[in-house]
Amino acid sequence: MKTFRVVILAAVLGLLALASAQSQLEIFSWWAGDEGPALQALLDRYNELHPDVNVINATVTGGSGVNARAVLKTRMLGGDPPDSFQVHAGQELIGTWVVADRMENLEDLYKEQGWLEKYPAGLLKLLSNDDGIWSVPVNIHRSNVMWYKPAKIEELGVVVPNSWDEFLAICPDLKAAGVTPLVVGENWTQQHLWESVALGVLGADDWANLWNGSLAFNSDKAQNVWDVFGQVMACTNDDASGLSWQQATDRVISGEAAFNIMGDWAAGYMTTTLELEPGSGFAWAASPGTDGIFLMLSDSFGLPKGVANREAAIDWLKLLGSAEGQDIFNPLKGSIAPHLDSDLSKYNAYLQSAAADWNSNVVAGSLIHGAAAKEAFQSQFGTILEIYLSSGSAQAAANAANAIAQQVGLGQ
Amino acid sequence: MTKHKLWRFLFYFLITAAAIVFLIPVYLVLITSLKDPGAINLNSTWQLPKVWYWQSFAEAWDLLAPKFVNSLILTVSATLLSAFFGSMNGYILSKWRFPGANIIFPLMLFGMFIPYQSILIPLFKFLRDTGLYGGLPGLILVHVVYGLPITTLIFRNFYAEIPDDMLEAAKVDGASFFGIYSKIIFPLSISGFVVVIIWQFTQVWNEFLFAVVLTKNNSQPITVALAQLAGGEAVKWNLPMAGAILTALPTLLVYIVLGRYFIRGLLAGSIKG
Amino acid sequence: MIKKDRLTAILMLMPSVILLAIFVYGFIGQTVYTSLTNWGMDPSQALAINPKIKFVGFAMYKELFTGFIDIRFRQDLVNTFFFTIFFIAGCLVLGLGLAFLLDQNLKAEGLYRTIFLLPMSLSFIVTGTIWRWLLQPKGGINMLPSLIGLEPMQSRWLTTREQIWQFNWQDIPQFTGWLIVLVLLWISFSAFRNKNKSRALVAFISLLAIAAWSAFIAPKILILPYPETHGFNIAFVGIIMAAIWQMSGYTMALYLAGLRGIPQALREAASVDGANEWQIYRHVVLPLLKPISLSAMIILGHISLKIFDLIFAMTGADNSTTDVPALLMYLTTFRANQFSKGAAIAVILLIMVAFVIIPYLWTSLRSEVER
């Protein structure tokens, strides 16, 4: 009957694995790899302030949270919410978790910390609905940035395009010179490109109208976006789906590609990981046709209902909402701080220019990074893109987008 | 005779060529995992590393060690439990025939073929409601239950070869249900246990879908951790390759040491064995 | 005494039976129910603790097969179809070839067998990780020709968007009709040969009727309002290669066991009758291996319908050119929160697998009883 003993032993081992929960704080995010050090610096600071808490850094890799959101869902549905999780500020949080009544209202925390005066009103609006404020923003990123390497552009003898027409005009020359005019990566980076194209074609007002429901996706204006997008995609590399966004950026730096459109986390990657000098090693411009518009997204952290370590989680939110915490995090992450007391001297040349734009530009919300539309729409946008790429029909894509917008009740 | 020799030569040639093709991926994994990340480039992809770089294994081990332990606890527990129940079931179904057994058995067997997606959502809800979601005990339970069909099948086929006369004699001597099991069946089924344990060990260790859906970060098995390591960003290939080797090592060792039994489990999976 | 023992036996079996009844049949029932509701289609209810859900009948299934935005699911079905065919064919041919070679009393047979079966012991995740690297645009396989001084290949393997053998989804009713015609033709023909004239006639008449339906009525059935092309995604070639690498050892083992099970006397008898080595294989050995091929096809077929982890590890969950229903179910359920649609995909997957497995379970267990 040896088997019995072994079986019991195994069962005990299994139970032991279960029984290890005391004072800890589990932070759920998708900041791994190159984006990891910024989070780690913030967590280290947290540990200095609260040495008794065991911080668990639960990251799920995959750019823009593509994998993390699926895992988070199983956690939340499983009745086992992480103590605090990363979520894009805006509809990704409100349209998914707040409407489902899974988040705690943080309005009191904002009042207690005096944050209502310390954050830009537009951002606060994005974080709130009629019932409260739902997460604490830790950074501001810009989505509509075009990256290039000055030396390469000079060598190619082209001007950095100011509109998509200009870009399409130089595209054949760039191809003839043997470089990829515009490099893209896996699926979500193509969606990311789409939003810059759409913003450039539509302008800030009509972009906002798409999301509040007053401009239909199957209107001529909106359909035109897909036509331009198709022409732009014809100027991109054919091995896109195998590349992460970093690998796409690498192609610009190596000179294989002329331009890349990516959020400004790419600046963090190029300065920190590739050790390039902003301005000379790499340079940037607003993506074609979007000069004067800041397509923003913000990573924020919320407090789910029923977490195991509520006190520790609130301390975490206090730290990352403070100017101190944000000035630890953002220079490393390559983003600017939403907190108005942030000390700009700690930031590099790119970030200082981004901060200036943030203060002077028209602000628009990103679709792909959760600010503009409910997650139900956002998560199906990949399907719309796929319909376009496989059928090549702008009309089909526009119709599909319209169908999904109606199904999820976009703008209501 | 010369013609015969020619054929023999051709056979050797073909089979060696096939073996080389099969080993190519293994070769590439090994050399890539042992290269300095800076030295991994196009022109030397196929060359042996100039400097043996063991650092990747240390790094991969640091990342994967806790998950390796999770997988070990999970695999050992689930394997032993499902082997035990499978042997009980096999014993009952082959030696204690009762009405309806011929219906119950195929219904049980069907459970090993279903796509697990088709039970995933209710399973998930069930584990949540019982408080087992996210941890190893829940995952162990799942693997034991869905392991029952195959272990029952293997043991049932195995016990069918033990002559009924032996059991009848024992019954006449007054042995009970458990007496027969512990005195006759169990001692005779050691090699059956080896087959089942090896089979379940490989299956549970290698499984991914349940692992990715039903665990949280600190109870993840190693396959999930490897998928993350390799699916991450800006991949330097030395690290995922070292991780792949670490993940493969336990099942590979079992296979190389006990290959004979492994093949028997493999064949048993096709029902008639 | 024996009666009491019999009771103990049944009691000992009960836990397993009950667990499987719940975990297999109970859960399948729940999934079927979920697939008939709208759980998750309303974003505000999707993730609520106690979501309000509504019974909507077969709406999800209808959307999947004819809905405008579920084109991806239909392409996934096509992907699975082609993947299954090439994967099974590859494993059978390679497995049979290797088993044949190993059957020639070669030296070091054990070593070769170990090598061919080695991938079987690996996780699909490990295999996927390895092949992901091999098939990178600048990875191992493309660099292979450079070993012998040739230019490296430029193949895009996993990232190409190329599609061949395209067809229009609207033609599916016609295709189905003609397929039935072919089956009926075969039934009618074999009945005719067996001198079963009435059966041949009935089959032939229904054949004509369905042919007429396929030719004249089916083209007018519009299951979609607009043409929609699907085809074989070339990106699957790499995945098929990896899957064959992993699983062909399995068919080899099956065939080898089959070959070893053929009595030597049978071969000798044939050789006495003057058959040469090749003829023996052709007329004696191969026919005896038929049941093994069938088993292998079914086991491999259900694996290929369920394939998930390999693709997850090779191209990630997001690469829609290498998507399959099993992956789409995961994404639909856990990323898009559309639980009812995810459940519907799962049920369709289950039906496909059941279609393959149930006849197999039925026949193999029945023949066992007869034995």
PDB file of C-alpha atoms in Angstrom, chain A residues 65-67 69-71 73-74 77 95-97 99-102 186-187 190 238-243 247 251 256 374-376 379-380 382-384 386-387 389-390 395-397 399-401 403-404 407-408, chain C residues 39-50 63 68-72 132 136-138 156 158-161 163 166 226 229 312 315-321 328 330-331 333-339 341:
ATOM      1  CA  GLY A  65      -1.255  44.428 -23.146  1.00  0.00           C
ATOM      2  CA  VAL A  66      -2.533  42.066 -25.831  1.00  0.00           C
ATOM      3  CA  ASN A  67      -1.900  38.968 -23.725  1.00  0.00           C
ATOM      4  CA  ARG A  69      -5.820  41.588 -20.867  1.00  0.00           C
ATOM      5  CA  ALA A  70      -6.838  37.970 -21.458  1.00  0.00           C
ATOM      6  CA  VAL A  71      -5.060  36.794 -18.337  1.00  0.00           C
ATOM      7  CA  LYS A  73      -9.953  38.638 -17.354  1.00  0.00           C
ATOM      8  CA  THR A  74      -9.546  35.094 -16.138  1.00  0.00           C
ATOM      9  CA  LEU A  77     -13.700  36.346 -13.440  1.00  0.00           C
ATOM     10  CA  GLY A  95     -16.459  50.453 -20.588  1.00  0.00           C
ATOM     11  CA  THR A  96     -15.191  47.088 -19.375  1.00  0.00           C
ATOM     12  CA  TRP A  97     -14.673  47.018 -15.644  1.00  0.00           C
ATOM     13  CA  VAL A  99     -19.806  49.154 -16.026  1.00  0.00           C
ATOM     14  CA  ALA A 100     -19.485  45.632 -14.695  1.00  0.00           C
ATOM     15  CA  ASP A 101     -19.245  47.091 -11.196  1.00  0.00           C
ATOM     16  CA  ARG A 102     -15.864  45.535 -10.466  1.00  0.00           C
ATOM     17  CA  GLU A 186       2.706  42.410 -35.575  1.00  0.00           C
ATOM     18  CA  ASN A 187      -1.043  42.929 -35.748  1.00  0.00           C
ATOM     19  CA  GLN A 190      -0.699  47.829 -37.726  1.00  0.00           C
ATOM     20  CA  ASP A 238       5.931  42.090 -46.017  1.00  0.00           C
ATOM     21  CA  ASP A 239       7.117  40.239 -42.909  1.00  0.00           C
ATOM     22  CA  ALA A 240       5.234  42.449 -40.499  1.00  0.00           C
ATOM     23  CA  SER A 241       3.444  39.874 -38.396  1.00  0.00           C
ATOM     24  CA  GLY A 242       6.705  38.323 -37.230  1.00  0.00           C
ATOM     25  CA  LEU A 243       8.112  41.522 -35.757  1.00  0.00           C
ATOM     26  CA  GLN A 247      12.255  44.786 -33.893  1.00  0.00           C
ATOM     27  CA  ARG A 251      14.937  48.353 -38.683  1.00  0.00           C
ATOM     28  CA  GLU A 256      16.658  49.064 -43.488  1.00  0.00           C
ATOM     29  CA  LYS A 374     -15.032  50.588 -25.276  1.00  0.00           C
ATOM     30  CA  GLU A 375     -12.894  47.506 -25.112  1.00  0.00           C
ATOM     31  CA  ALA A 376     -15.657  45.567 -26.835  1.00  0.00           C
ATOM     32  CA  SER A 379     -10.760  44.193 -29.121  1.00  0.00           C
ATOM     33  CA  GLN A 380     -12.661  43.539 -32.336  1.00  0.00           C
ATOM     34  CA  GLY A 382      -8.203  43.593 -35.173  1.00  0.00           C
ATOM     35  CA  THR A 383     -10.953  41.674 -36.962  1.00  0.00           C
ATOM     36  CA  ILE A 384     -11.889  44.740 -38.966  1.00  0.00           C
ATOM     37  CA  GLU A 386      -8.081  41.610 -40.914  1.00  0.00           C
ATOM     38  CA  ILE A 387     -11.162  41.950 -43.108  1.00  0.00           C
ATOM     39  CA  LEU A 389      -6.142  43.137 -45.279  1.00  0.00           C
ATOM     40  CA  SER A 390      -7.641  39.932 -46.627  1.00  0.00           C
ATOM     41  CA  GLN A 395     -16.042  49.277 -48.208  1.00  0.00           C
ATOM     42  CA  ALA A 396     -16.037  45.874 -46.525  1.00  0.00           C
ATOM     43  CA  ALA A 397     -13.857  47.206 -43.711  1.00  0.00           C
ATOM     44  CA  ASN A 399     -19.161  48.169 -43.150  1.00  0.00           C
ATOM     45  CA  ALA A 400     -17.632  45.768 -40.650  1.00  0.00           C
ATOM     46  CA  ALA A 401     -16.526  48.653 -38.435  1.00  0.00           C
ATOM     47  CA  ALA A 403     -21.588  46.752 -37.757  1.00  0.00           C
ATOM     48  CA  ILE A 404     -19.390  46.300 -34.697  1.00  0.00           C
ATOM     49  CA  GLN A 407     -23.393  45.967 -31.945  1.00  0.00           C
ATOM     50  CA  VAL A 408     -21.441  47.344 -28.982  1.00  0.00           C
TER      51      VAL A 408
ATOM     52  CA  TRP C  39     -23.661  36.284 -22.386  1.00  0.00           C
ATOM     53  CA  GLY C  40     -20.946  38.814 -23.176  1.00  0.00           C
ATOM     54  CA  MET C  41     -22.519  40.370 -26.213  1.00  0.00           C
ATOM     55  CA  ASP C  42     -23.597  43.287 -24.028  1.00  0.00           C
ATOM     56  CA  PRO C  43     -20.327  44.777 -22.729  1.00  0.00           C
ATOM     57  CA  SER C  44     -21.857  46.139 -19.558  1.00  0.00           C
ATOM     58  CA  GLN C  45     -23.021  42.658 -18.527  1.00  0.00           C
ATOM     59  CA  ALA C  46     -20.066  40.651 -19.783  1.00  0.00           C
ATOM     60  CA  LEU C  47     -17.913  40.889 -16.692  1.00  0.00           C
ATOM     61  CA  ALA C  48     -20.450  41.656 -14.017  1.00  0.00           C
ATOM     62  CA  ILE C  49     -20.389  39.350 -11.009  1.00  0.00           C
ATOM     63  CA  ASN C  50     -23.949  38.238 -11.700  1.00  0.00           C
ATOM     64  CA  GLU C  63     -23.587  34.768 -36.815  1.00  0.00           C
ATOM     65  CA  PHE C  68     -20.602  39.818 -41.481  1.00  0.00           C
ATOM     66  CA  ILE C  69     -17.849  40.212 -38.906  1.00  0.00           C
ATOM     67  CA  ASP C  70     -17.190  36.556 -38.227  1.00  0.00           C
ATOM     68  CA  ILE C  71     -15.246  36.042 -41.430  1.00  0.00           C
ATOM     69  CA  ARG C  72     -12.293  35.057 -39.284  1.00  0.00           C
ATOM     70  CA  ARG C 132       9.425  29.745 -34.178  1.00  0.00           C
ATOM     71  CA  GLN C 136      12.234  33.318 -38.528  1.00  0.00           C
ATOM     72  CA  PRO C 137      12.860  35.276 -41.742  1.00  0.00           C
ATOM     73  CA  LYS C 138      16.528  35.267 -40.800  1.00  0.00           C
ATOM     74  CA  ARG C 156       8.573  34.316 -45.108  1.00  0.00           C
ATOM     75  CA  LEU C 158       5.038  32.103 -40.780  1.00  0.00           C
ATOM     76  CA  THR C 159       4.422  35.712 -41.745  1.00  0.00           C
ATOM     77  CA  THR C 160       3.348  35.478 -45.371  1.00  0.00           C
ATOM     78  CA  ARG C 161      -0.173  36.517 -46.194  1.00  0.00           C
ATOM     79  CA  GLN C 163      -3.337  32.390 -49.981  1.00  0.00           C
ATOM     80  CA  GLN C 166      -9.263  30.261 -53.087  1.00  0.00           C
ATOM     81  CA  TYR C 226     -21.663  39.253 -50.836  1.00  0.00           C
ATOM     82  CA  THR C 229     -13.055  34.284 -50.568  1.00  0.00           C
ATOM     83  CA  PHE C 312       0.130  29.746 -29.710  1.00  0.00           C
ATOM     84  CA  THR C 315       3.033  32.667 -34.004  1.00  0.00           C
ATOM     85  CA  GLY C 316       1.244  33.965 -30.945  1.00  0.00           C
ATOM     86  CA  ALA C 317      -2.485  34.156 -30.571  1.00  0.00           C
ATOM     87  CA  ASP C 318      -2.851  37.231 -32.738  1.00  0.00           C
ATOM     88  CA  ASN C 319      -1.566  36.137 -36.097  1.00  0.00           C
ATOM     89  CA  SER C 320      -4.832  35.708 -37.929  1.00  0.00           C
ATOM     90  CA  THR C 321      -3.293  34.002 -40.960  1.00  0.00           C
ATOM     91  CA  LEU C 328     -10.225  31.833 -31.713  1.00  0.00           C
ATOM     92  CA  TYR C 330      -9.710  31.408 -26.400  1.00  0.00           C
ATOM     93  CA  LEU C 331      -9.490  34.936 -27.817  1.00  0.00           C
ATOM     94  CA  THR C 333     -13.887  34.216 -24.695  1.00  0.00           C
ATOM     95  CA  PHE C 334     -11.069  35.636 -22.673  1.00  0.00           C
ATOM     96  CA  ARG C 335     -10.049  38.693 -24.618  1.00  0.00           C
ATOM     97  CA  ALA C 336     -13.232  39.917 -26.258  1.00  0.00           C
ATOM     98  CA  ASN C 337     -15.403  38.715 -23.328  1.00  0.00           C
ATOM     99  CA  GLN C 338     -17.944  37.230 -25.736  1.00  0.00           C
ATOM    100  CA  PHE C 339     -18.581  34.106 -23.726  1.00  0.00           C
ATOM    101  CA  LYS C 341     -19.809  33.154 -28.985  1.00  0.00           C
TER     102      LYS C 341
END
